[in-house]
Coordinates of C-alpha atoms in Angstrom, one line a residue:
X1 CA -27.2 -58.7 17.7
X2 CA -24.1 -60.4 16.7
X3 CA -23.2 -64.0 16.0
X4 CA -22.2 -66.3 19.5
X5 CA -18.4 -66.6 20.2
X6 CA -16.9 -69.4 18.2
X7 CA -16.7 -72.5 20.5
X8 CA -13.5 -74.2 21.5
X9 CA -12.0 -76.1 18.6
X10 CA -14.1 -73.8 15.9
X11 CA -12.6 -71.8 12.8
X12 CA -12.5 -68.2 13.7
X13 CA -14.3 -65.9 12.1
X14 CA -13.0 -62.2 11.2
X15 CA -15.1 -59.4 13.2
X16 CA -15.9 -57.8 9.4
X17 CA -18.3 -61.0 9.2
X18 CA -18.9 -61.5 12.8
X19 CA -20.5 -58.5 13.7
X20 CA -22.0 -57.8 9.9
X21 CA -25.9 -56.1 10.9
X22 CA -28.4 -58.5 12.0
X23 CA -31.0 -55.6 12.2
X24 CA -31.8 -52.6 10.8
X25 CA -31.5 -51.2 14.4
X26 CA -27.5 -52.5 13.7
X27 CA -26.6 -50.4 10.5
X28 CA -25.0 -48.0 12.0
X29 CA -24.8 -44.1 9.5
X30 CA -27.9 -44.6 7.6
X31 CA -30.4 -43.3 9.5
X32 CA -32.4 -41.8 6.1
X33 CA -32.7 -44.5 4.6
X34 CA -33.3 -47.0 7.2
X35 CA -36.4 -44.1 7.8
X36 CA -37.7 -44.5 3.7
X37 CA -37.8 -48.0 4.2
X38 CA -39.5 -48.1 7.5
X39 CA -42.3 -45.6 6.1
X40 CA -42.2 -47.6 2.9
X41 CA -43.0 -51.1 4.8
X42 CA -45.7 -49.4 6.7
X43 CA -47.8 -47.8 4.3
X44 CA -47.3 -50.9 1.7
X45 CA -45.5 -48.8 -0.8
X46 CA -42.9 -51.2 -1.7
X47 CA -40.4 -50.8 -4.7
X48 CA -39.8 -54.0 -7.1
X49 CA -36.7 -53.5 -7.6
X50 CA -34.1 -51.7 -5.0
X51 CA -30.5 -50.3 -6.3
X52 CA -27.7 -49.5 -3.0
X53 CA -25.0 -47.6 -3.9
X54 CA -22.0 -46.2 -2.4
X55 CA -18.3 -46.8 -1.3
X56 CA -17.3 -50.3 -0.1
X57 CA -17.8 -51.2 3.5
X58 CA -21.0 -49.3 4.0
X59 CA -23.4 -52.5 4.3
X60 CA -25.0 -52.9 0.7
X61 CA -25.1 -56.3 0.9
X62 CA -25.7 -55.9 4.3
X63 CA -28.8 -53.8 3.9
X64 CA -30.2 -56.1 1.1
X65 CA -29.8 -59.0 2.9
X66 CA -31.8 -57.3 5.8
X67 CA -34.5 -56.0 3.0
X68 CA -35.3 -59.2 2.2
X69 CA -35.6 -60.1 6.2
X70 CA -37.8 -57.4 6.3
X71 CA -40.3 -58.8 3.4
X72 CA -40.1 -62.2 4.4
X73 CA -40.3 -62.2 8.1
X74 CA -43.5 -64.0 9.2
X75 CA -42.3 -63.2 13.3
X76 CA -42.1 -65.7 16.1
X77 CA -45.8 -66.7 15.5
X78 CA -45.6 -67.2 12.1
X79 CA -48.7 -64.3 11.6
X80 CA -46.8 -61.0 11.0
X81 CA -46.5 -59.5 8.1
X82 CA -43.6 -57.4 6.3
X83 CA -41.7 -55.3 9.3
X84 CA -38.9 -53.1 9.1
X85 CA -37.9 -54.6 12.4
X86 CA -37.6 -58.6 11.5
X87 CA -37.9 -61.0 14.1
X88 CA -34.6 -62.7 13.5
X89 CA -35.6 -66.1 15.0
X90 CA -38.3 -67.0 12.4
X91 CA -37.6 -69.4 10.2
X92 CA -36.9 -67.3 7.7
X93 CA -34.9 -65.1 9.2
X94 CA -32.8 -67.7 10.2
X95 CA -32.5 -69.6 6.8
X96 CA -31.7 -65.4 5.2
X97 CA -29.1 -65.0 7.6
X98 CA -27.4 -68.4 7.0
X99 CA -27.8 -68.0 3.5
X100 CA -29.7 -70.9 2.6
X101 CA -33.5 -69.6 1.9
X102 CA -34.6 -71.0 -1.2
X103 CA -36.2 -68.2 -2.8
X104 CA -33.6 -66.0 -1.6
X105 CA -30.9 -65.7 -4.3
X106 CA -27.5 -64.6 -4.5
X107 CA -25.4 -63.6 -7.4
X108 CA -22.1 -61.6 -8.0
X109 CA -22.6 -60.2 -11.2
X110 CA -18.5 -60.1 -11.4
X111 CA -18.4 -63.9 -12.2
X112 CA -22.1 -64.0 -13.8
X113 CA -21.9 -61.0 -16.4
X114 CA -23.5 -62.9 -18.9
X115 CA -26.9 -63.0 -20.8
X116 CA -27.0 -66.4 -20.1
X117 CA -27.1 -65.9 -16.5
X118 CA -29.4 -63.3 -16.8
X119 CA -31.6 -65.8 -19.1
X120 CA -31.7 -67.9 -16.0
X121 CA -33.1 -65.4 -13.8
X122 CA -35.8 -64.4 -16.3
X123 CA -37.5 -67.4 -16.7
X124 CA -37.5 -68.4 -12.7
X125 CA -39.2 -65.3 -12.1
X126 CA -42.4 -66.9 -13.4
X127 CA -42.7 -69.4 -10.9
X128 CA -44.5 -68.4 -7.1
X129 CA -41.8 -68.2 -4.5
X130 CA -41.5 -71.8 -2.5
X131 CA -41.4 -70.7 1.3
X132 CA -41.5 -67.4 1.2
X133 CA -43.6 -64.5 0.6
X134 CA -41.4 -62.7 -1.7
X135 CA -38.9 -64.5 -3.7
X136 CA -35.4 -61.8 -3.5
X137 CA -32.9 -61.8 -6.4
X138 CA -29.5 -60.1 -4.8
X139 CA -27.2 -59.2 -7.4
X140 CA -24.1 -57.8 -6.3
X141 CA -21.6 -55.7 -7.9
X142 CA -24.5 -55.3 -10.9
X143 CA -22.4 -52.4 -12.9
X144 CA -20.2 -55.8 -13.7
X145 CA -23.1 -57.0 -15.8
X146 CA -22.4 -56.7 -19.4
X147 CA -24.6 -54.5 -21.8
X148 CA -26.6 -57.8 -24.0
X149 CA -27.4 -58.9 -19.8
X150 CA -28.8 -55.7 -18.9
X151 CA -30.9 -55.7 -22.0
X152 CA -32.0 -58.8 -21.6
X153 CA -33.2 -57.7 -17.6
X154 CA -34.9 -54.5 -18.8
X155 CA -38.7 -55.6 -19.2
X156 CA -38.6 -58.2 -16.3
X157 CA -37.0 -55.2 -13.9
X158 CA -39.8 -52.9 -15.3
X159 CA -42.8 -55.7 -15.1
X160 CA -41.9 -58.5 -12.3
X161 CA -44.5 -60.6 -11.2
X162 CA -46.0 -59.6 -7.9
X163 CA -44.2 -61.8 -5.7
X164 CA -40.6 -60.7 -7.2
X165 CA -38.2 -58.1 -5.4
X166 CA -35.1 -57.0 -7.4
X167 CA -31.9 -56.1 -5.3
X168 CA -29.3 -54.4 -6.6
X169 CA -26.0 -53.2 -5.1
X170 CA -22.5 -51.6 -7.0
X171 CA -19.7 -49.3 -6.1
X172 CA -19.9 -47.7 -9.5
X173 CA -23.1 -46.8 -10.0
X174 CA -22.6 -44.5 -13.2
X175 CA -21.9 -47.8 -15.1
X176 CA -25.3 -48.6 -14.6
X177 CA -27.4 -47.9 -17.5
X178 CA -30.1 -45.3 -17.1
X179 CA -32.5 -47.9 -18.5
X180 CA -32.0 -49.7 -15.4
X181 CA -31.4 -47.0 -13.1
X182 CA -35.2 -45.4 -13.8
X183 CA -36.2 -49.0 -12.8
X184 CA -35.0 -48.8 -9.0
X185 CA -35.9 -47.2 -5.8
X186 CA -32.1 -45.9 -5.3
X187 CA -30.5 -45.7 -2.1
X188 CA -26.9 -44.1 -1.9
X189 CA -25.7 -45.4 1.7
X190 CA -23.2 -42.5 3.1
X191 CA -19.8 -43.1 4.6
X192 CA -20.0 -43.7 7.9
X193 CA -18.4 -40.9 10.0
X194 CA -15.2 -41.6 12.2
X195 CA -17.4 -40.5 15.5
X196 CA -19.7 -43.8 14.8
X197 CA -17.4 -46.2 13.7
X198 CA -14.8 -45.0 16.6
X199 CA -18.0 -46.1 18.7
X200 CA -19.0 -49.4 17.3
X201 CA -15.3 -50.5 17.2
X202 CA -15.4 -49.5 21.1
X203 CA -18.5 -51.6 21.7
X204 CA -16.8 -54.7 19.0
X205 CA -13.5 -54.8 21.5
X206 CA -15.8 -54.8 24.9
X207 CA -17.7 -57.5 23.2
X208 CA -14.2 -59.3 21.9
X209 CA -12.8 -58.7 25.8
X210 CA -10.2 -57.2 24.7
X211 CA -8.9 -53.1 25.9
X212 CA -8.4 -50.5 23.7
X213 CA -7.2 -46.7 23.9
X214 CA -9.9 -44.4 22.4
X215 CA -6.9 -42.5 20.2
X216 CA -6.5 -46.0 18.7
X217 CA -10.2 -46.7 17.8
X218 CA -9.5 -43.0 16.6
X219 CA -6.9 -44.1 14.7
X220 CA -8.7 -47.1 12.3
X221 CA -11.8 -45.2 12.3
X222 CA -9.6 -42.5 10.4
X223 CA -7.8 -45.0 8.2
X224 CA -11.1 -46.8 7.8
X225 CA -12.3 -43.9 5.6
X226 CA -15.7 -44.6 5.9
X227 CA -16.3 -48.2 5.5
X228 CA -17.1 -50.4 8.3
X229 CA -15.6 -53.6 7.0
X230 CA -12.2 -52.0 6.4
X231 CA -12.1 -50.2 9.6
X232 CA -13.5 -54.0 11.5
X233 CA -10.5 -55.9 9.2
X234 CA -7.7 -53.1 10.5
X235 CA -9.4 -53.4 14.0
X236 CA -9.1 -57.2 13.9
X237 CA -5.2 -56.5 12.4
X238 CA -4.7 -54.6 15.3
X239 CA -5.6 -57.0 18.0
X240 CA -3.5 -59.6 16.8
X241 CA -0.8 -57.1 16.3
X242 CA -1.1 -57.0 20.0
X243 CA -1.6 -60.6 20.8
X244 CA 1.8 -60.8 19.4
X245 CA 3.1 -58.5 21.7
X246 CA 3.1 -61.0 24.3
X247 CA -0.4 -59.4 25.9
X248 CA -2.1 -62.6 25.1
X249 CA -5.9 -63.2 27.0
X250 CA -7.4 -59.1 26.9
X251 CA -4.7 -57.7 24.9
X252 CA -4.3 -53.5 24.6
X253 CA -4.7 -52.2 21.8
X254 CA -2.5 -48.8 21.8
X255 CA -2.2 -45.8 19.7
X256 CA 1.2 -46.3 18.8
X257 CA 0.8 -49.9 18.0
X258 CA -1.7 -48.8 15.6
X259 CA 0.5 -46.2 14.7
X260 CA 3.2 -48.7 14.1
X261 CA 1.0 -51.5 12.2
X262 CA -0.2 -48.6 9.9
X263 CA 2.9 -46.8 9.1
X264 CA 1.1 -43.7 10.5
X265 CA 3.4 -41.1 11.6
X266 CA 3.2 -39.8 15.4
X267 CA 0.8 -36.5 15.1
X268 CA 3.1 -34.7 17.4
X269 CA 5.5 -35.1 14.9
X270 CA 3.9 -33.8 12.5
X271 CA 3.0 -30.7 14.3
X272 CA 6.4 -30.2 14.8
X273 CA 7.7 -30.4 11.4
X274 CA 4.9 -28.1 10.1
X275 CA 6.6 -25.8 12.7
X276 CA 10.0 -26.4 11.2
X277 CA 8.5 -25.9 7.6
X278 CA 6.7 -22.5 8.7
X279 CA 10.1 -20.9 10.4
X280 CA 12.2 -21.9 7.5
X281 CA 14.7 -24.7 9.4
X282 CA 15.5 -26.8 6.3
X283 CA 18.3 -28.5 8.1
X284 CA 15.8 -29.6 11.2
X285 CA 13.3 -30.4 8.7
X286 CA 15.4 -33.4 6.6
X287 CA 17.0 -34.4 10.0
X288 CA 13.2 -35.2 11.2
X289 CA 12.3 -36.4 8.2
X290 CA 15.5 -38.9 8.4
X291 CA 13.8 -39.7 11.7
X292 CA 10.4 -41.0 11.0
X293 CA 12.1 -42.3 8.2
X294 CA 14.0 -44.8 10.6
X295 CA 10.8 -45.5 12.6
X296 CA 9.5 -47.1 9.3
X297 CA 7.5 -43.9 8.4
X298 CA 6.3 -43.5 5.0
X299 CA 7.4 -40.5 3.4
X300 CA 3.9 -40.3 1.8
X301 CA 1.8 -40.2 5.4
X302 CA 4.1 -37.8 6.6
X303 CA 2.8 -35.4 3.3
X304 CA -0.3 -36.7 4.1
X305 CA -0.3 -35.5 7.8
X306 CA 1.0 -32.5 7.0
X307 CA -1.8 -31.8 4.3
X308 CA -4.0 -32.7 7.1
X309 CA -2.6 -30.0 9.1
X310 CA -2.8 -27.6 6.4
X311 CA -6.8 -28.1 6.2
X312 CA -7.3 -28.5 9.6
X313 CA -5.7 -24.8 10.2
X314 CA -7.6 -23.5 7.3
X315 CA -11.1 -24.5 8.5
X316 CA -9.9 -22.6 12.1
X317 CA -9.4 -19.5 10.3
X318 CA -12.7 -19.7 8.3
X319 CA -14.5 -20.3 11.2
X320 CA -14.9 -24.3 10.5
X321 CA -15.3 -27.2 13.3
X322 CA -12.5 -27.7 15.7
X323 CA -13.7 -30.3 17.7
X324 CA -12.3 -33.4 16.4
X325 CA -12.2 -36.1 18.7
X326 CA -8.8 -37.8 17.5
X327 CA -7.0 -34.0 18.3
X328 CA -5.8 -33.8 21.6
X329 CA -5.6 -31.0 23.8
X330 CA -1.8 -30.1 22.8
X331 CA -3.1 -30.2 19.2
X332 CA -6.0 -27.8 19.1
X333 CA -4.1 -25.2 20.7
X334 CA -1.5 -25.7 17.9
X335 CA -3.6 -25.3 15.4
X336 CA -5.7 -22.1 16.6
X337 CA -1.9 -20.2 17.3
X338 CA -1.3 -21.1 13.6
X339 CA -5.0 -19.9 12.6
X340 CA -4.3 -16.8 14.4
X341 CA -0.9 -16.1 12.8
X342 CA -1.5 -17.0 9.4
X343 CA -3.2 -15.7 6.7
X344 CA -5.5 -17.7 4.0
X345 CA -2.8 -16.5 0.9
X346 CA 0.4 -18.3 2.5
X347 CA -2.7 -21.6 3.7
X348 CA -3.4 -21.7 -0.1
X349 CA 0.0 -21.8 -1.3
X350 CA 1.3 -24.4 1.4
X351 CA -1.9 -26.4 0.2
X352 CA -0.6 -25.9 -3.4
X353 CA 3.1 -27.4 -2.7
X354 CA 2.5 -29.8 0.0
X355 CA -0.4 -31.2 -2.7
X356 CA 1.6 -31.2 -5.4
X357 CA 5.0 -33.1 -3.4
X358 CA 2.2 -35.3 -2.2
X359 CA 1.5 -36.3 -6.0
X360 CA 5.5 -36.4 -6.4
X361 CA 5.6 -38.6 -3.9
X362 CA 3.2 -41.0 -4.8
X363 CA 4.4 -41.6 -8.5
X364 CA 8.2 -41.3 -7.4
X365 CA 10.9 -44.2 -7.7
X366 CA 12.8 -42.5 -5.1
X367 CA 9.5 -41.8 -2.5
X368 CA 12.0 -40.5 0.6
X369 CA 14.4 -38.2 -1.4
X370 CA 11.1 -37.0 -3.3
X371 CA 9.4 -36.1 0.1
X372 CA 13.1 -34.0 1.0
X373 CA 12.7 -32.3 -2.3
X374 CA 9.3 -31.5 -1.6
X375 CA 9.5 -29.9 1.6
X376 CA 13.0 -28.0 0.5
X377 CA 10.6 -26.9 -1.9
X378 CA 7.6 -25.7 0.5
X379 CA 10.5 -24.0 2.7
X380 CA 11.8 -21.8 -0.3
X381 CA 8.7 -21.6 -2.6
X382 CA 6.1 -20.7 0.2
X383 CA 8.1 -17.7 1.3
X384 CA 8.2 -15.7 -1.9
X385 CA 6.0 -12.5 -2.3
X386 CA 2.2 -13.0 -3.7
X387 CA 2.2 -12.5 -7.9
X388 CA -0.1 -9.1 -7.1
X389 CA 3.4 -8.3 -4.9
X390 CA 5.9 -9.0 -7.5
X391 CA 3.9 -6.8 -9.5
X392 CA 3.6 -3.8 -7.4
X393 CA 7.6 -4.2 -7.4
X394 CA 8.2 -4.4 -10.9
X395 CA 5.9 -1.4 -11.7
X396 CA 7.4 0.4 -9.0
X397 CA 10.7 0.2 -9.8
X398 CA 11.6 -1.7 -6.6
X399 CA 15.3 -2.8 -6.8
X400 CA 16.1 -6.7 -6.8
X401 CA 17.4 -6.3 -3.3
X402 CA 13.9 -5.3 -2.1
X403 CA 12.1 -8.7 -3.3
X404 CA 14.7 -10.6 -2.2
X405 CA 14.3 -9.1 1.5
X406 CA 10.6 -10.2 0.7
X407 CA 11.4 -13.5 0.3
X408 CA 13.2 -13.8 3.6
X409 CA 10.1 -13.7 5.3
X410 CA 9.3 -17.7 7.1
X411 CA 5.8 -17.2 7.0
X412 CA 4.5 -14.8 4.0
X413 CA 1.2 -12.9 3.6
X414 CA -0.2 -11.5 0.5
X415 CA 1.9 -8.7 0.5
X416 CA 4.4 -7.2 2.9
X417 CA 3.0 -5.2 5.6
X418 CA 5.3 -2.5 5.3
X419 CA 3.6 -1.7 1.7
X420 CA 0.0 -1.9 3.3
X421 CA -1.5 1.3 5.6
X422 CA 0.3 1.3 8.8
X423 CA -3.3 1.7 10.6
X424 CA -6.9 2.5 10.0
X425 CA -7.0 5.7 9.4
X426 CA -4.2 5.1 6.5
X427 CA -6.1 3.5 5.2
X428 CA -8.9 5.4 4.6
X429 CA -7.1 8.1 3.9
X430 CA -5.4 6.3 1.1
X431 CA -9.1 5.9 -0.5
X432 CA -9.1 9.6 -0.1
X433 CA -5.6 10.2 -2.3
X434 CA -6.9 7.5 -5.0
X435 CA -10.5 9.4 -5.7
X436 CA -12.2 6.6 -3.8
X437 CA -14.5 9.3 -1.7
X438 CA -17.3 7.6 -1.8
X439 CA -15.8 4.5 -0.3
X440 CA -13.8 6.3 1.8
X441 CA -17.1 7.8 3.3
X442 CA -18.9 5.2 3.6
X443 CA -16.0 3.3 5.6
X444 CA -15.9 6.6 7.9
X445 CA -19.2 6.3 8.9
X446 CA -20.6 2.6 8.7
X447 CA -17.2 0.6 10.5
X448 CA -16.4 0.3 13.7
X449 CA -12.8 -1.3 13.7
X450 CA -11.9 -4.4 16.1
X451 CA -8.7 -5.7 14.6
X452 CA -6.4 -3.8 11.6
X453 CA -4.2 -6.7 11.1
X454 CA -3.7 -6.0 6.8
X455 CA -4.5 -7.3 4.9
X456 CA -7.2 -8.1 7.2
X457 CA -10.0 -5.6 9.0
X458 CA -12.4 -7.4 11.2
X459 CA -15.3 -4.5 12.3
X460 CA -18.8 -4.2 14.1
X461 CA -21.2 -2.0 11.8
X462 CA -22.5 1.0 13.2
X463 CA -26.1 0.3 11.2
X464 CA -27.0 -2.8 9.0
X465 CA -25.0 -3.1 6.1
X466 CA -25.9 -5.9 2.9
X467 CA -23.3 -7.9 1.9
X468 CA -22.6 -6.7 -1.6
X469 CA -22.0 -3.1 0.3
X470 CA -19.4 -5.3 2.3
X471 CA -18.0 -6.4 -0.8
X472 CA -18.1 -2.9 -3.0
X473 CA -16.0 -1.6 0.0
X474 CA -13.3 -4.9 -0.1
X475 CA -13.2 -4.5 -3.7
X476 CA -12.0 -0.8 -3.4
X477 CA -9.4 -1.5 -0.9
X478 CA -8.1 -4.2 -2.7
X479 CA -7.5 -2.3 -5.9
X480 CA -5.5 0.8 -4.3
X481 CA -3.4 -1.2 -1.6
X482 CA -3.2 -3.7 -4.6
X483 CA -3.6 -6.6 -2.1
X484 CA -6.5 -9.2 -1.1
X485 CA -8.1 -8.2 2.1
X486 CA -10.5 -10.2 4.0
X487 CA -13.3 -8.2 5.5
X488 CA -15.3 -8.9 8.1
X489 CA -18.6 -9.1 10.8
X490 CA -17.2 -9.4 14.4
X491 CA -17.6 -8.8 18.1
X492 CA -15.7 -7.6 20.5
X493 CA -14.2 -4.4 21.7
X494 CA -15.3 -2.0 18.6
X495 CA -13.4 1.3 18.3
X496 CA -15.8 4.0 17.3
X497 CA -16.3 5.0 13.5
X498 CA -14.3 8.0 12.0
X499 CA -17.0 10.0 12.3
X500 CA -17.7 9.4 15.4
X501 CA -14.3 10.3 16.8
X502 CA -14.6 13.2 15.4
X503 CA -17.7 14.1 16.4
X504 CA -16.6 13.4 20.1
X505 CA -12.9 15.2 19.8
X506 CA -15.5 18.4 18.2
X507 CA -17.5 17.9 21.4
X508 CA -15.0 18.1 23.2
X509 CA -13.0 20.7 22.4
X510 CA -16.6 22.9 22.5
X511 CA -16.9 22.0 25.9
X512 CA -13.0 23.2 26.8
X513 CA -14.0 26.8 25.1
X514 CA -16.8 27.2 26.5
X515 CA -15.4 26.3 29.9
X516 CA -13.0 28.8 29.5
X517 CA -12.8 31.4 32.1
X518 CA -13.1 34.4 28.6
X519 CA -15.6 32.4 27.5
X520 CA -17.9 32.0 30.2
X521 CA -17.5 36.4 31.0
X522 CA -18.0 36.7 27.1
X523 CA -21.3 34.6 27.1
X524 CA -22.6 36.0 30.3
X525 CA -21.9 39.7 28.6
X526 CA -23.6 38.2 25.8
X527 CA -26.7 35.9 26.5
X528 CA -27.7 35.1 23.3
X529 CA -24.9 34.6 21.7
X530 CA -23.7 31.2 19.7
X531 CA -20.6 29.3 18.9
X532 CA -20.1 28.1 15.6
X533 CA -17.5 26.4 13.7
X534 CA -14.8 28.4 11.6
X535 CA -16.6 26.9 8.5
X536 CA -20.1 27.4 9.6
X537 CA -19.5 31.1 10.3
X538 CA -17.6 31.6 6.9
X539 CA -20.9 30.4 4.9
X540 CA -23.1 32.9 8.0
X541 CA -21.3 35.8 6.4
X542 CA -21.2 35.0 2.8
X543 CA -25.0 34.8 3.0
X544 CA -25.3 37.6 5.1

């Protein structure tokens, strides 16, 4: 339910107020509490006082505007009782939703922090409600209140009268006192996710006649970050934006209009000047970012973006969510080829610098030559060998010429592969050398390799194995390759354990002797003889 279209002649209304929830049914990514309440309403086990906290934009106000709908809402025959599905053409529904109930009352605690104003409340709470079942106090932005007004509030929030309902809404909630908080039923209202605010913008611009690309509604759902207003203000920015573009009656809302009005930098872009940064081009680098620079980029979203690119590759590799709806096809397959190729040492450390130039950045007088600096700096920082590396050098004796090759490499892992086992079986029998036999049998007889890619080893078990096994075993390789190995549970075309191959080459070679035409005449001659290992028959004739 939204408000009708403004009539010829009228003053417009922004869409953050025009489509503000009418109905529960309306509030779109609070599902749990929308639930408590319902149950609450039902079963007559309603709070006194009610505190709604979260980020800006969520529908606080909102939702306590629609609470007191709720406990006020008599229904079209003026019979019903408290519903947590109000009629909305009631009387007072109406009056609540105009803001002009009588014994619903309003108060921004920013411009009322006083005791004084507090003092006011107190001593109307005595008298019955005049219209209304329940007579609502909405206080918004109560952390603003100061400490003399809370104190003054604390025995009427902990004893109202019977036909009082306190409720409270703030942003900060840890400036609320205790005292106070103990007093409320609290409800912390979630961001809404960018999936359901992409949709209600999408059903805002059908309503508003006006065409949209879903990237777009993508787009301010993303910059939205959570809150419906802000993402319903941008939206409404946007349209205009477009208007202006000489669209006029059902304007387009685009991607790169949105891009434009935002000073968000194409994602394609971005994608290509991660590539740049991960290959080393420093001079292709500052030329592109001289390019978005001349679109009107700012050199902040570009860090941004490419932070984003950074996390988005990193939750890949740990097996994370790659179905965003704002990627496009082009994009996903980016960012799994990057998953594949890199490891989670050289993620970390781009993390680390493209953070810390995003902080640069931010505080810097000079925000584009800052951003150059920054990525000159991810280019030659992120290739250099891991500290655990350097270290292995030093104590080896490596000459200077050998770390410097190291640091030639565009896109570094935590150690060079050259100084990790070449294969598999290397590597176990490095455990071997370094008096790791246990290890080195367990590994022999429990893993079933699928990829040896060091410093990682992904493996099928050949019987159950407990996780602190998995890790006794990582621990171990870690301490003689001197690296940081990821380990682990996979499917897919398993080779067979050590001990298994050799079980099957020791089968096989049996089965070539015994085939053997000598063989065959020696074990006819001899019917009850036996072939035994070297070994075995050493031990036969030391006991014999």
């Amino acid at each position: 339910m939204t408000d009708s279209p403004p009539t010829t002649g009228s003053a417009y209304r922004v869409l953050a107020r025009k489509y503000r929830p009418q109905t529960f049914a309306e509030l779109i990514g609070q599902d749990a509490m929308v639930q408590t309440l319902g149950n609450a309403i039902r079963r007559g086990r309603l709070a006194h006082a009610f505190l709604m906290t979260g980020v800006r934009g969520v529908g606080k106000t909102s939702t306590a505007r629609l609470i007191a709908k709720a406990l006020n809402c008599i229904g079209p025959d003026g019979q019903s009782g408290p519903t947590i599905d109000p009629c909305g053409v009631c009387e007072p529904c109406l009056a609540i939703a105009e803001g002009r109930h009588i014994d619903v009352i309003e108060m921004d605690a920013a411009s009322h922090t006083g005791v004084d104003d507090v003092r006011e409340i107190i001593e109307a709470v005595r008298y019955s409600a005049v219209s209304a079942r329940y007579k609502v106090y909405i206080i918004d932005e109560v952390h603003m209140l100061s400490k003399n007004a809370f104190n003054a509030l604390l025995k009427t929030l902990e004893e109202p009268p019977a036909h009082v309902k306190f409720l409270f809404a703030t942003t900060e909630v840890n400036k609320v006192p205790v005292t106070v908080l103990s007093r409320c039923q609290r409800f912390d209202l979630r961001r809404i996710s960018a999936e359901k605010l992409a949709a209600h913008f999408a059903h805002v611009v059908r309503e508003e006649g006006v065409e949209a690309e879903a990237e777009a509604l993508s787009l301010i759902a993303q910059a939205a970050e959570g809150s419906a207003r802000d993402g319903l203000s941008i939206l409404d920015q946007a349209i205009a934006h477009a208007e202006t573009e000489g669209a006029g009656e059902g304007a387009r809302v685009t991607a790169a209009q949105v891009r434009e009005m935002l000073g968000l930098s194409d994602r394609g872009a971005i994608r290509r000047l991660f590539g740049l940064l991960l290959v080393g081009d420093a001079q292709g680098a500052l030329a592109m970012m001289r390019e978005q620079h001349d679109l009107g980029v700012e050199p902040l979203s570009i860090l941004r973006g490419l932070l984003e690119t950074v996390h988005g590759v990193t939750l890949l590799k740990a097996g994370g969510r790659g179905d965003d709806p704002a990627q496009s096809v082009e994009e996903r397959e980016a960012l799994a080829d990057w998953a594949s190729q890199l490891g989670f040492a050289p993620l970390h450390r781009l993390w680390q610098l493209l953070l810390k130039g995003h902080e640069e950045v931010a505080r810097a007088a000079m925000p584009s030559e800052a951003a150059d600096m920054a990525l000159l700096r991810v280019i030659h920082a992120a290739s250099l060998p891991d500290p655990s590396e350097l270290a292995r050098l030093l104590e080896g004796g490596a000459p200077a010429a050998s770390a410097q090759g190291a640091a030639s490499s565009p896109t570094p892992s935590p150690a060079p592969a050259a100084t990790l086992p070449a294969s598999f079986e290397a590597l176990v029998k490095l455990l071997w050398d370094r008096n790791k036999g246990l290890i080195a049998d367990e590994i022999e007889h429990f893993i079933r390799p699928i990829r040896y890619a060091p410093p990682e080893l992904d493996f099928e078990p050949a019987r159950p194995m407990a996780q602190e096994q998995i890790d006794r075993i990582r621990a171990a390789i870690d301490e003689v390759t001197r690296g940081r190995w990821q380990l682990r549970l996979a499917q897919g075309d398993a080779q067979p354990t050590l001990s298994e191959r050799r079980e099957q080459a020791e089968q096989a070679a049996r089965a070539e002797i015994l085939g053997h035409p000598v063989m065959q005449a020696a074990m006819a001659a001899f019917p009850d003889a036996e072939l035994m290992p070297a070994d075995d028959e050493a031990k036969w004739s030391e006991s014999a």
